[in-house]
Short mmCIF file of C-alpha atoms and ligand atoms in Angstrom, two decimals:
data_model
loop_
_atom_site.label_atom_id
_atom_site.label_comp_id
_atom_site.label_asym_id
_atom_site.label_seq_id
_atom_site.Cartn_x
_atom_site.Cartn_y
_atom_site.Cartn_z
CA MET A 241 14.04 -19.95 -62.08
CA THR A 242 11.34 -20.94 -64.54
CA LYS A 243 11.69 -19.57 -68.03
CA THR A 244 8.38 -19.35 -69.84
CA ASP A 245 8.33 -20.80 -73.35
CA ILE A 246 6.93 -18.00 -75.51
CA ASN A 247 7.36 -19.52 -78.98
CA GLU A 248 3.65 -20.03 -79.42
CA GLU A 249 2.97 -16.39 -78.45
CA LEU A 250 5.66 -15.08 -80.79
CA GLU A 251 4.00 -16.84 -83.73
CA TYR A 252 1.15 -14.36 -83.39
CA ILE A 253 3.54 -11.55 -84.33
CA GLU A 254 3.68 -13.05 -87.85
CA LYS A 255 -0.07 -13.59 -87.89
CA VAL A 256 -0.82 -9.96 -87.06
CA LYS A 257 1.80 -8.87 -89.59
CA LYS A 258 -0.05 -10.81 -92.30
CA ILE A 259 -3.39 -9.16 -91.61
CA ASN A 260 -1.68 -5.75 -91.51
CA GLU A 261 0.19 -6.21 -94.78
CA GLY A 262 0.04 -3.28 -97.21
CA LYS A 263 -2.00 -1.13 -94.82
CA ASN A 264 0.79 1.22 -93.69
CA LEU A 265 -0.44 1.23 -90.09
CA LYS A 266 1.01 3.37 -87.31
CA TYR A 267 1.30 2.94 -83.55
CA ASN A 268 1.88 5.21 -80.58
CA VAL A 269 3.00 4.19 -77.09
CA PHE A 270 2.34 6.26 -73.99
CA THR A 271 4.56 5.19 -71.10
CA MET A 272 4.05 6.05 -67.44
CA GLY A 273 6.13 5.13 -64.42
CA CYS A 274 9.65 3.95 -63.79
CA GLN A 275 12.55 2.81 -65.94
CA LEU A 276 11.32 -0.78 -65.74
CA ASN A 277 8.16 0.30 -67.50
CA GLU A 278 10.21 2.23 -70.05
CA ASN A 279 12.19 -0.93 -70.72
CA ASP A 280 8.92 -2.88 -71.09
CA SER A 281 7.73 -0.23 -73.54
CA GLU A 282 10.85 -0.81 -75.63
CA LYS A 283 9.70 -4.43 -75.85
CA ILE A 284 6.16 -3.33 -76.75
CA CYS A 285 7.67 -1.18 -79.54
CA GLY A 286 9.77 -4.16 -80.64
CA MET A 287 6.65 -6.33 -80.94
CA ALA A 288 4.56 -3.59 -82.61
CA GLU A 289 7.19 -2.97 -85.29
CA LYS A 290 7.54 -6.67 -86.01
CA MET A 291 3.75 -6.79 -86.41
CA GLY A 292 4.04 -4.25 -89.21
CA TYR A 293 3.27 -0.99 -87.41
CA THR A 294 5.52 2.06 -87.66
CA LYS A 295 5.91 4.49 -84.80
CA THR A 296 4.27 7.89 -84.70
CA GLU A 297 4.55 10.51 -81.96
CA ASN A 298 1.19 11.90 -83.02
CA ILE A 299 -1.66 9.97 -81.41
CA ALA A 300 -4.16 11.34 -83.96
CA ASP A 301 -2.26 9.46 -86.71
CA ALA A 302 -2.10 6.19 -84.81
CA ASP A 303 -4.08 3.08 -85.74
CA LEU A 304 -2.91 1.37 -82.55
CA VAL A 305 -2.42 3.22 -79.25
CA ILE A 306 -0.79 1.42 -76.33
CA TYR A 307 -0.83 2.75 -72.79
CA ASN A 308 1.82 1.25 -70.52
CA THR A 309 0.57 2.20 -67.07
CA CYS A 310 1.93 2.82 -63.56
CA CYS A 311 0.02 2.87 -60.27
CA VAL A 312 2.69 3.78 -57.74
CA ARG A 313 0.86 7.03 -56.91
CA GLU A 314 -2.68 8.26 -57.43
CA ASN A 315 -1.83 10.94 -60.01
CA ALA A 316 -0.77 8.19 -62.43
CA GLU A 317 -4.31 6.78 -62.31
CA GLU A 318 -5.92 10.13 -62.94
CA LYS A 319 -3.66 10.66 -65.93
CA LEU A 320 -4.71 7.37 -67.54
CA PHE A 321 -8.42 8.03 -67.14
CA GLY A 322 -7.89 11.45 -68.72
CA LYS A 323 -6.10 9.87 -71.69
CA LEU A 324 -8.75 7.17 -72.14
CA GLY A 325 -11.43 9.85 -72.14
CA GLU A 326 -9.58 11.77 -74.86
CA ILE A 327 -9.03 8.80 -77.20
CA LYS A 328 -12.69 7.74 -77.18
CA LYS A 329 -13.69 10.11 -80.00
CA GLN A 330 -10.79 8.99 -82.18
CA LYS A 331 -11.78 5.37 -81.73
CA GLU A 332 -15.37 6.14 -82.68
CA ALA A 333 -14.25 8.11 -85.74
CA LYS A 334 -11.63 5.78 -87.19
CA GLY A 335 -11.57 2.55 -85.21
CA THR A 336 -8.21 3.12 -83.49
CA ILE A 337 -7.21 0.01 -81.58
CA ILE A 338 -6.62 0.69 -77.89
CA ALA A 339 -4.38 -1.54 -75.79
CA ILE A 340 -3.75 -0.93 -72.10
CA GLY A 341 -0.99 -2.74 -70.25
CA GLY A 342 1.34 -2.42 -67.28
CA CYS A 343 1.14 -2.26 -63.51
CA MET A 344 -2.23 -0.55 -63.12
CA MET A 345 -3.90 -3.39 -65.03
CA GLN A 346 -2.88 -5.77 -62.24
CA GLU A 347 -5.37 -3.96 -59.99
CA GLN A 348 -8.82 -5.50 -60.21
CA HIS A 349 -10.74 -2.36 -59.20
CA ILE A 350 -9.07 -0.39 -62.01
CA VAL A 351 -9.79 -3.04 -64.64
CA ASP A 352 -13.41 -3.14 -63.47
CA LYS A 353 -13.67 0.62 -63.83
CA ILE A 354 -12.15 0.60 -67.33
CA LYS A 355 -14.44 -2.23 -68.47
CA LYS A 356 -17.44 -0.31 -67.24
CA SER A 357 -16.65 3.21 -68.39
CA TYR A 358 -14.05 3.26 -71.17
CA LYS A 359 -13.39 1.93 -74.64
CA TYR A 360 -10.53 -0.48 -75.27
CA ASP A 361 -9.63 -3.58 -77.28
CA VAL A 362 -6.91 -5.29 -75.27
CA ILE A 363 -5.93 -5.21 -71.61
CA PHE A 364 -2.73 -7.01 -70.66
CA GLY A 365 -0.73 -6.98 -67.44
CA THR A 366 2.84 -7.21 -66.20
CA HIS A 367 2.80 -11.02 -66.43
CA THR A 368 1.23 -11.09 -69.92
CA LEU A 369 3.41 -8.62 -71.83
CA HIS A 370 4.52 -11.43 -74.14
CA LYS A 371 0.89 -12.27 -74.92
CA PHE A 372 0.17 -8.84 -76.35
CA PRO A 373 0.47 -10.02 -80.02
CA LYS A 374 -1.84 -12.99 -79.38
CA ASP A 375 -4.40 -10.86 -77.55
CA LEU A 376 -4.25 -8.22 -80.26
CA TYR A 377 -4.74 -10.86 -82.95
CA ASN A 378 -7.76 -12.32 -81.19
CA ALA A 379 -9.25 -8.89 -80.55
CA ILE A 380 -8.96 -8.02 -84.26
CA MET A 381 -10.13 -11.40 -85.61
CA GLU A 382 -13.00 -11.92 -83.22
CA ASN A 383 -13.85 -8.23 -83.00
CA LYS A 384 -14.22 -8.34 -79.23
CA ARG A 385 -12.51 -6.97 -76.13
CA ILE A 386 -9.77 -9.16 -74.66
CA THR A 387 -8.74 -8.89 -71.03
CA ASP A 388 -5.70 -11.01 -70.29
CA ILE A 389 -4.51 -10.62 -66.72
CA ILE A 390 -2.90 -13.35 -64.68
CA ASP A 391 -1.46 -13.34 -61.22
CA ILE A 392 1.28 -15.93 -61.46
CA ASP A 393 4.68 -15.48 -59.94
CA GLY A 394 8.26 -16.45 -60.49
CA GLU A 395 8.23 -16.59 -64.26
CA ILE A 396 10.98 -15.14 -66.43
CA ILE A 397 10.33 -14.14 -70.01
CA GLU A 398 13.27 -14.12 -72.43
CA GLY A 399 13.49 -13.43 -76.13
CA LEU A 400 10.95 -10.65 -76.76
CA PRO A 401 11.89 -8.37 -79.64
CA ILE A 402 13.04 -4.93 -78.51
CA LYS A 403 13.31 -1.52 -80.13
CA ARG A 404 15.50 0.71 -78.00
CA GLU A 405 14.96 4.43 -77.59
CA ASP A 406 18.62 5.35 -77.70
CA ASN A 407 21.70 4.03 -79.47
CA ILE A 408 24.35 4.86 -76.88
CA ARG A 409 22.67 4.17 -73.56
CA ALA A 410 20.62 1.03 -72.88
CA SER A 411 18.63 -0.33 -69.94
CA VAL A 412 18.80 -4.00 -69.08
CA THR A 413 16.28 -5.45 -66.64
CA ILE A 414 18.09 -7.92 -64.38
CA MET A 415 15.22 -8.89 -62.10
CA ASN A 416 11.49 -8.62 -61.82
CA GLY A 417 9.12 -8.17 -58.90
CA CYS A 418 9.78 -7.30 -55.28
CA ASN A 419 9.61 -9.17 -51.98
CA ASN A 420 10.09 -6.23 -49.65
CA PHE A 421 6.51 -5.14 -49.10
CA CYS A 422 7.26 -1.62 -47.90
CA THR A 423 3.91 -0.80 -46.34
CA TYR A 424 3.13 2.17 -48.62
CA CYS A 425 4.04 0.43 -51.87
CA ILE A 426 1.86 -1.27 -54.48
CA VAL A 427 4.73 -2.66 -56.57
CA PRO A 428 4.97 -6.13 -54.94
CA TYR A 429 1.26 -6.65 -55.65
CA VAL A 430 1.40 -5.65 -59.30
CA ARG A 431 4.83 -6.96 -60.31
CA GLY A 432 4.79 -10.21 -58.37
CA ARG A 433 7.53 -12.01 -56.43
CA GLU A 434 11.17 -11.20 -56.83
CA ARG A 435 12.92 -13.28 -59.49
CA SER A 436 16.24 -12.76 -61.25
CA ARG A 437 17.14 -13.30 -64.87
CA ALA A 438 19.86 -15.87 -65.46
CA PRO A 439 23.30 -14.23 -65.49
CA GLU A 440 24.18 -15.71 -68.88
CA ASP A 441 21.10 -14.09 -70.44
CA ILE A 442 22.05 -10.71 -68.95
CA ILE A 443 25.71 -10.97 -69.96
CA ASN A 444 24.84 -12.08 -73.49
CA GLU A 445 22.39 -9.21 -73.88
CA ILE A 446 25.02 -6.69 -72.75
CA LYS A 447 27.71 -8.20 -74.96
CA GLY A 448 25.30 -7.87 -77.88
CA LEU A 449 24.66 -4.23 -76.95
CA ALA A 450 28.41 -3.55 -76.77
CA GLN A 451 28.80 -5.01 -80.27
CA MET A 452 26.07 -2.71 -81.54
CA GLY A 453 28.01 0.27 -80.18
CA TYR A 454 26.22 0.90 -76.87
CA LYS A 455 28.48 2.54 -74.30
CA GLU A 456 26.37 2.88 -71.17
CA ILE A 457 24.28 0.22 -69.44
CA THR A 458 21.75 0.75 -66.65
CA LEU A 459 20.91 -2.42 -64.74
CA LEU A 460 17.28 -2.33 -63.64
CA GLY A 461 15.25 -3.94 -60.89
CA GLN A 462 13.14 -3.02 -57.86
CA ASN A 463 15.90 -4.19 -55.53
CA VAL A 464 18.99 -4.79 -57.66
CA ASN A 465 21.40 -5.53 -54.86
CA SER A 466 19.40 -8.58 -53.86
CA TYR A 467 20.00 -9.98 -57.38
CA MET A 468 19.88 -13.82 -57.28
CA ARG A 469 19.11 -13.87 -53.56
CA VAL A 470 15.92 -15.89 -53.93
CA GLU A 471 17.63 -18.25 -56.39
CA ARG A 472 20.68 -18.55 -54.09
CA GLU A 473 18.49 -19.53 -51.20
CA LYS A 474 16.61 -22.07 -53.30
CA ALA A 475 19.85 -23.55 -54.65
CA LYS A 476 21.23 -23.82 -51.13
CA ALA A 477 18.12 -25.66 -50.02
CA SER A 478 18.36 -28.15 -52.88
CA MET A 479 22.20 -28.20 -53.06
CA GLN A 480 22.15 -27.22 -56.74
CA GLU A 481 25.14 -25.72 -58.49
CA SER A 482 24.66 -22.03 -59.18
CA ASN A 483 25.23 -20.39 -62.54
CA GLU A 484 28.64 -20.11 -64.12
CA VAL A 485 29.67 -17.75 -66.90
CA ASN A 486 33.31 -17.91 -68.06
CA ASN A 487 34.11 -19.83 -64.89
CA ILE A 488 32.96 -17.02 -62.60
CA LYS A 489 29.96 -18.02 -60.58
CA ILE A 490 27.53 -15.13 -60.77
CA ASP A 491 25.15 -15.58 -57.90
CA SER A 492 25.14 -12.08 -56.43
CA PHE A 493 24.85 -8.46 -57.51
CA ALA A 494 28.52 -7.80 -56.67
CA LYS A 495 29.63 -10.57 -59.01
CA LEU A 496 27.27 -9.39 -61.73
CA LEU A 497 28.78 -5.88 -61.53
CA ARG A 498 32.28 -7.33 -61.89
CA ALA A 499 31.24 -9.46 -64.86
CA VAL A 500 29.58 -6.54 -66.65
CA ASN A 501 32.65 -4.42 -65.91
CA ASN A 502 34.71 -6.94 -67.92
CA ILE A 503 32.65 -6.54 -71.09
CA ASP A 504 34.71 -4.76 -73.77
CA GLY A 505 33.10 -1.71 -75.32
CA ILE A 506 30.91 -0.79 -72.36
CA GLU A 507 32.24 2.36 -70.71
CA LYS A 508 29.73 3.20 -67.99
CA ILE A 509 27.56 1.03 -65.76
CA ARG A 510 24.72 2.37 -63.61
CA PHE A 511 22.00 0.62 -61.62
CA VAL A 512 18.61 1.41 -60.02
CA SER A 513 17.28 0.80 -57.45
CA PRO A 514 19.32 -0.75 -54.68
CA HIS A 515 17.89 -1.14 -51.17
CA PRO A 516 19.99 0.14 -48.23
CA LYS A 517 19.38 -3.10 -46.32
CA ASP A 518 21.13 -5.14 -49.06
CA PHE A 519 24.20 -2.91 -49.41
CA THR A 520 26.63 -5.57 -48.26
CA ASP A 521 30.41 -5.03 -48.29
CA ASP A 522 30.90 -7.10 -51.43
CA VAL A 523 28.65 -4.70 -53.35
CA ILE A 524 30.48 -1.65 -51.97
CA GLU A 525 33.83 -3.21 -52.90
CA ALA A 526 32.64 -4.08 -56.40
CA ILE A 527 31.58 -0.46 -56.95
CA ARG A 528 34.97 0.70 -55.66
CA ASP A 529 36.97 -1.76 -57.79
CA CYS A 530 35.09 -1.60 -61.08
CA GLU A 531 36.31 1.46 -62.97
CA LYS A 532 33.26 1.54 -65.25
CA VAL A 533 30.70 1.46 -62.43
CA SER A 534 29.30 4.90 -61.70
CA LYS A 535 30.20 6.29 -58.28
CA PHE A 536 26.86 8.05 -58.17
CA ILE A 537 24.60 5.84 -56.15
CA HIS A 538 20.83 6.03 -55.80
CA LEU A 539 20.17 5.16 -52.17
CA PRO A 540 16.44 5.44 -51.40
CA LEU A 541 15.96 6.94 -47.94
CA GLN A 542 12.12 7.28 -47.88
CA SER A 543 12.21 8.81 -44.38
CA GLY A 544 14.86 9.96 -41.92
CA SER A 545 12.84 8.92 -38.89
CA THR A 546 13.56 5.51 -37.39
CA LYS A 547 9.97 5.31 -36.17
CA VAL A 548 8.52 6.01 -39.61
CA LEU A 549 11.04 3.67 -41.29
CA LYS A 550 9.83 0.92 -39.00
CA ALA A 551 6.20 1.60 -39.88
CA MET A 552 7.23 1.59 -43.55
CA ASN A 553 8.89 -1.83 -43.11
CA ARG A 554 12.16 -0.49 -44.52
CA VAL A 555 14.26 -2.61 -42.09
CA TYR A 556 16.90 0.06 -41.34
CA THR A 557 17.16 2.92 -38.86
CA LYS A 558 18.24 6.53 -39.37
CA GLU A 559 21.61 5.68 -37.84
CA GLN A 560 22.11 2.59 -40.01
CA TYR A 561 21.39 4.63 -43.12
CA LEU A 562 23.83 7.37 -42.09
CA ASN A 563 26.47 4.77 -41.17
CA LEU A 564 26.06 3.14 -44.57
CA VAL A 565 26.58 6.50 -46.28
CA LYS A 566 29.68 7.11 -44.14
CA LYS A 567 31.08 3.68 -44.87
CA MET A 568 30.59 4.16 -48.61
CA GLN A 569 32.19 7.60 -48.46
CA GLU A 570 35.21 6.06 -46.74
CA LYS A 571 35.52 3.16 -49.15
CA ILE A 572 34.59 4.74 -52.48
CA PRO A 573 36.50 7.95 -53.35
CA ASN A 574 34.20 10.77 -54.56
CA VAL A 575 31.00 8.77 -54.09
CA LYS A 576 27.84 10.87 -54.46
CA PHE A 577 24.22 10.05 -53.72
CA SER A 578 20.71 10.56 -54.99
CA THR A 579 17.61 9.45 -53.13
CA ASP A 580 13.83 9.02 -52.94
CA ILE A 581 11.89 10.59 -50.09
CA ILE A 582 8.22 10.28 -49.15
CA VAL A 583 6.66 13.03 -47.03
CA GLY A 584 3.48 12.62 -45.03
CA PHE A 585 3.53 8.88 -44.38
CA PRO A 586 0.80 7.97 -41.82
CA GLY A 587 1.82 9.00 -38.31
CA GLU A 588 4.70 11.26 -39.45
CA THR A 589 5.06 13.97 -36.79
CA GLU A 590 6.87 17.29 -37.10
CA GLU A 591 9.76 15.68 -35.25
CA ASP A 592 9.85 12.74 -37.67
CA PHE A 593 9.89 15.13 -40.62
CA GLU A 594 12.76 17.07 -39.02
CA ASP A 595 14.69 13.80 -38.92
CA THR A 596 14.24 13.56 -42.69
CA LEU A 597 15.50 17.15 -43.12
CA ASP A 598 18.42 16.30 -40.85
CA VAL A 599 19.51 13.36 -43.01
CA VAL A 600 19.18 15.55 -46.13
CA LYS A 601 21.43 18.16 -44.48
CA GLN A 602 23.99 15.56 -43.49
CA VAL A 603 24.20 13.59 -46.76
CA LYS A 604 23.85 16.58 -49.15
CA PHE A 605 22.27 14.46 -51.89
CA GLU A 606 23.03 15.48 -55.47
CA GLN A 607 19.48 14.65 -56.50
CA ILE A 608 16.28 14.03 -54.51
CA PHE A 609 13.11 12.54 -55.95
CA MET A 610 10.43 13.84 -53.60
CA PHE A 611 6.98 12.32 -53.27
CA ILE A 612 3.88 13.15 -51.29
CA TYR A 613 2.56 9.98 -49.68
CA SER A 614 -0.28 8.54 -51.76
CA ARG A 615 -2.70 5.94 -50.38
CA ARG A 616 -2.69 2.74 -52.42
CA VAL A 617 -5.60 0.32 -52.17
CA GLY A 618 -4.50 -3.03 -50.74
CA THR A 619 -1.36 -1.81 -48.97
CA PRO A 620 -1.00 -1.93 -45.17
CA ALA A 621 -0.34 1.82 -44.89
CA ASP A 622 -3.68 2.58 -46.53
CA LYS A 623 -5.37 0.93 -43.57
CA MET A 624 -3.43 2.95 -40.97
CA GLU A 625 -5.66 5.34 -39.10
CA ASN A 626 -3.21 8.18 -38.52
CA GLN A 627 -3.24 9.55 -42.10
CA ILE A 628 -1.75 13.03 -42.47
CA PRO A 629 -3.97 15.87 -43.78
CA GLU A 630 -3.18 16.97 -47.36
CA GLU A 631 -2.34 20.51 -46.28
CA ILE A 632 0.38 19.37 -43.88
CA LYS A 633 1.78 16.96 -46.47
CA HIS A 634 2.06 19.79 -49.02
CA LYS A 635 3.67 22.17 -46.53
CA ARG A 636 6.28 19.59 -45.63
CA PHE A 637 6.90 18.86 -49.30
CA ASP A 638 7.56 22.56 -49.94
CA ARG A 639 9.96 22.77 -47.00
CA LEU A 640 11.89 19.76 -48.25
CA LYS A 641 12.00 21.22 -51.75
CA ALA A 642 13.33 24.55 -50.48
CA LEU A 643 16.10 22.81 -48.56
CA TYR A 644 16.93 20.70 -51.62
CA GLU A 645 17.21 23.73 -53.91
CA GLU A 646 19.44 25.49 -51.43
CA GLN A 647 21.68 22.46 -51.43
CA ILE A 648 21.81 22.11 -55.23
CA GLU A 649 23.28 25.61 -55.44
CA GLU A 650 25.83 24.73 -52.82
CA ASN A 651 26.67 21.40 -54.48
CA ASN A 652 26.93 23.07 -57.92
CA LYS A 653 29.54 25.57 -56.75
CA ALA A 654 31.83 22.71 -55.82
CA TYR A 655 31.81 21.55 -59.46
CA ILE A 656 33.39 24.71 -60.90
CA GLY A 657 36.94 24.02 -62.05
CA THR A 658 36.57 20.23 -61.86
CA VAL A 659 37.15 18.03 -64.91
CA HIS A 660 34.77 15.21 -65.91
CA ASN A 661 35.06 12.55 -68.56
CA LEU A 662 31.69 12.83 -70.29
CA LEU A 663 30.01 10.55 -72.74
CA VAL A 664 28.76 13.01 -75.39
CA GLU A 665 25.07 12.19 -75.87
CA GLY A 666 24.28 14.59 -78.71
CA TYR A 667 23.05 18.15 -79.14
CA SER A 668 21.20 19.71 -76.22
CA LYS A 669 17.42 19.55 -76.67
CA THR A 670 16.95 22.98 -75.14
CA ASN A 671 19.88 24.67 -76.90
CA SER A 672 20.98 23.06 -80.15
CA ASN A 673 24.20 25.13 -80.31
CA PHE A 674 25.60 23.04 -77.50
CA LEU A 675 26.51 19.42 -77.05
CA THR A 676 25.39 17.71 -73.90
CA GLY A 677 26.52 14.98 -71.57
CA ARG A 678 26.12 14.08 -67.93
CA THR A 679 28.62 13.81 -65.15
CA ASP A 680 28.79 10.60 -63.25
CA SER A 681 26.49 12.30 -60.72
CA ASN A 682 23.86 12.90 -63.43
CA LYS A 683 24.45 16.66 -63.69
CA VAL A 684 23.61 17.89 -67.15
CA ILE A 685 26.59 19.66 -68.74
CA ILE A 686 26.40 21.68 -71.93
CA PHE A 687 29.48 22.63 -73.96
CA GLU A 688 30.55 23.71 -77.45
CA GLY A 689 31.75 21.13 -79.95
CA ASN A 690 30.91 19.38 -83.21
CA ASP A 691 29.23 16.15 -84.38
CA SER A 692 32.41 14.14 -84.35
CA LEU A 693 32.39 14.08 -80.55
CA ILE A 694 28.97 12.40 -80.27
CA GLY A 695 29.29 8.93 -78.76
CA LYS A 696 32.82 9.61 -77.52
CA VAL A 697 34.08 10.16 -73.99
CA VAL A 698 35.80 13.56 -73.69
CA PRO A 699 37.28 15.54 -70.76
CA VAL A 700 35.19 18.62 -69.95
CA LYS A 701 36.06 21.35 -67.44
CA ILE A 702 33.15 22.99 -65.62
CA VAL A 703 33.15 26.78 -65.95
CA SER A 704 29.80 27.96 -64.57
CA GLU A 705 26.66 26.76 -62.79
CA HIS A 706 22.95 27.39 -63.53
CA LEU A 707 20.92 25.46 -60.92
CA TRP A 708 19.62 22.69 -63.25
CA TYR A 709 22.67 22.45 -65.54
CA LEU A 710 26.37 23.33 -65.64
CA LYS A 711 28.38 24.83 -68.48
CA GLY A 712 31.72 23.36 -69.49
CA GLU A 713 34.58 23.48 -71.98
CA VAL A 714 36.10 20.51 -73.77
CA LEU A 715 39.78 20.12 -72.89
CA GLU A 716 42.24 19.31 -75.67
CA THR A 717 42.67 15.56 -76.05
CA LYS A 718 46.01 14.20 -77.13
N1 SAH B 227 12.05 -0.25 -55.71
C1 SAH B 227 12.47 1.09 -55.70
C2 SAH B 227 11.48 2.11 -56.25
C3 SAH B 227 10.04 1.89 -56.11
S1 SAH B 227 8.90 3.08 -56.63
C4 SAH B 227 12.90 1.40 -54.30
O1 SAH B 227 12.59 0.72 -53.36
O2 SAH B 227 13.59 2.39 -54.16
C5 SAH B 227 9.78 4.59 -56.64
C6 SAH B 227 9.54 5.47 -55.48
O3 SAH B 227 8.20 5.86 -55.40
C7 SAH B 227 9.83 4.86 -54.13
O4 SAH B 227 11.19 4.85 -53.83
C8 SAH B 227 9.04 5.75 -53.22
O5 SAH B 227 9.80 6.85 -52.79
C9 SAH B 227 7.90 6.24 -54.09
N2 SAH B 227 6.64 5.64 -53.67
C10 SAH B 227 6.30 4.34 -53.69
N3 SAH B 227 5.04 4.18 -53.21
C11 SAH B 227 4.58 5.41 -52.89
C12 SAH B 227 3.36 5.91 -52.34
N4 SAH B 227 2.37 5.10 -52.01
N5 SAH B 227 3.24 7.24 -52.15
C13 SAH B 227 4.26 8.09 -52.48
N6 SAH B 227 5.42 7.67 -52.99
C14 SAH B 227 5.59 6.35 -53.20
FE1 SF4 B 228 8.20 -0.85 -53.30
FE2 SF4 B 228 9.80 -1.21 -51.25
FE3 SF4 B 228 9.80 -2.98 -53.24
FE4 SF4 B 228 10.81 -0.56 -53.63
S1 SF4 B 228 11.60 -2.08 -52.21
S2 SF4 B 228 9.41 -1.66 -54.97
S3 SF4 B 228 9.52 0.73 -52.37
S4 SF4 B 228 8.12 -2.56 -51.83
FE1 F3S B 229 4.98 2.29 -61.55
FE2 F3S B 229 5.02 -0.27 -61.98
FE3 F3S B 229 7.28 1.08 -62.03
S1 F3S B 229 3.78 0.76 -60.49
S2 F3S B 229 6.90 2.74 -60.60
S3 F3S B 229 5.60 1.33 -63.43
S4 F3S B 229 6.98 -0.98 -61.29
#
């Protein structure tokens, strides 16, 4: 893997800081999209703070507003244009600096539209995140708009400052990009080719987090269980030695899980998103063996119809997906699943949709993220002729949602009386009389208790269910 040298770029952090000195400037970040974008935003915040800005949640107070964009579905685009329309007046009134970054900026037609119709100072992309300070500096000094988008691939950026949102749970990006090219999906075009961070960089980051008191780590990537695959294949071709950390060669996701599991201080390990096609036995066994690894697995289904899956380029059939679930249920005690489902992919018939409902009924997912298919410019599915009318898409979405809600109630009932070791996250945002934590399966639990429990893992018995949360009682600890 090629690590980009960013020392020159980082020098601009100091330069911006100098011109900002004594001005008491504030920044606001608006983040759209997935956890990878949220993790990128933590790096944007890290850079902004080092440049002398302090964070404000109130856009009206901000001297610098940064939009970190997503383009996975059309509604994300509409949202950004709405926001850019709103900020225009503020910029005219007090010269607010506007920076727009993220996935949507990797789409030429969007950048063209923004250049033509909206006000901004800096546009950066997914490959130029580290150049944000330099671009900002040039925009301020030269008083002109800077657009800094490149389309390179295979680069890894290390060493950006980071300001994390939380002090107990942290996300760690382990790979960038995607090589799967599911036919509906824009991500491979805007995030570039799949490339993995070096295991020693990941392990060192997590060890540092453990020392700072972090308890829960989420490993992030578009296809985490193919971690190091591209690098492994390259190494094989050139007969290179692969990476070694503490004498364990970490050249696969299974080995990475085991290595993270050995880090003292970390108590829970999660990961998103794996791809069903890469769920090899070594990964299943690592999940089973590693006591800290969550047994709640996100396993994106997308569709239950083998025909639609083929058209989506998902490379598995309905039966293979169900067999994988069965195998995991046999090998990993108490394993539970969440999933992503798209309704209304081009050519989806009533029968295909029923196949999706059938898989949902069989697997009884704990959580389903449901999406209406959205045409993305430049993807193969956008060019398919058999697009599904909006009305049918919405009807199918509602039917899936109804089935899901029925199942949540059923799943919830099975929790009553069970005991869960919960990491206490803090007071509940919706009811400050209660503490809150999540089960391994991401169910929100609220329970009575005091400050001293925050950050600790305590046993909680579930006493009642309320569709979107469960109520529990802390058991006496000895
Ligand atoms: N790499 C991850 C997630 C990618 S984006 C994975 O493969 O699971 C998150 C989810 O958005 C996808 O799982 C998919 O369900 C949904 N999605 C992606 N493109 C979409 C589109 N064009 N229309 C509707 N949903 C989409
Ligand atoms: Fe998109 Fe498929 Fe890659 Fe996920 S695996 S990011 S859905 S192309
Ligand atoms: Fe969106 Fe980019 Fe994530 S398109 S879903 S923010 S990778």
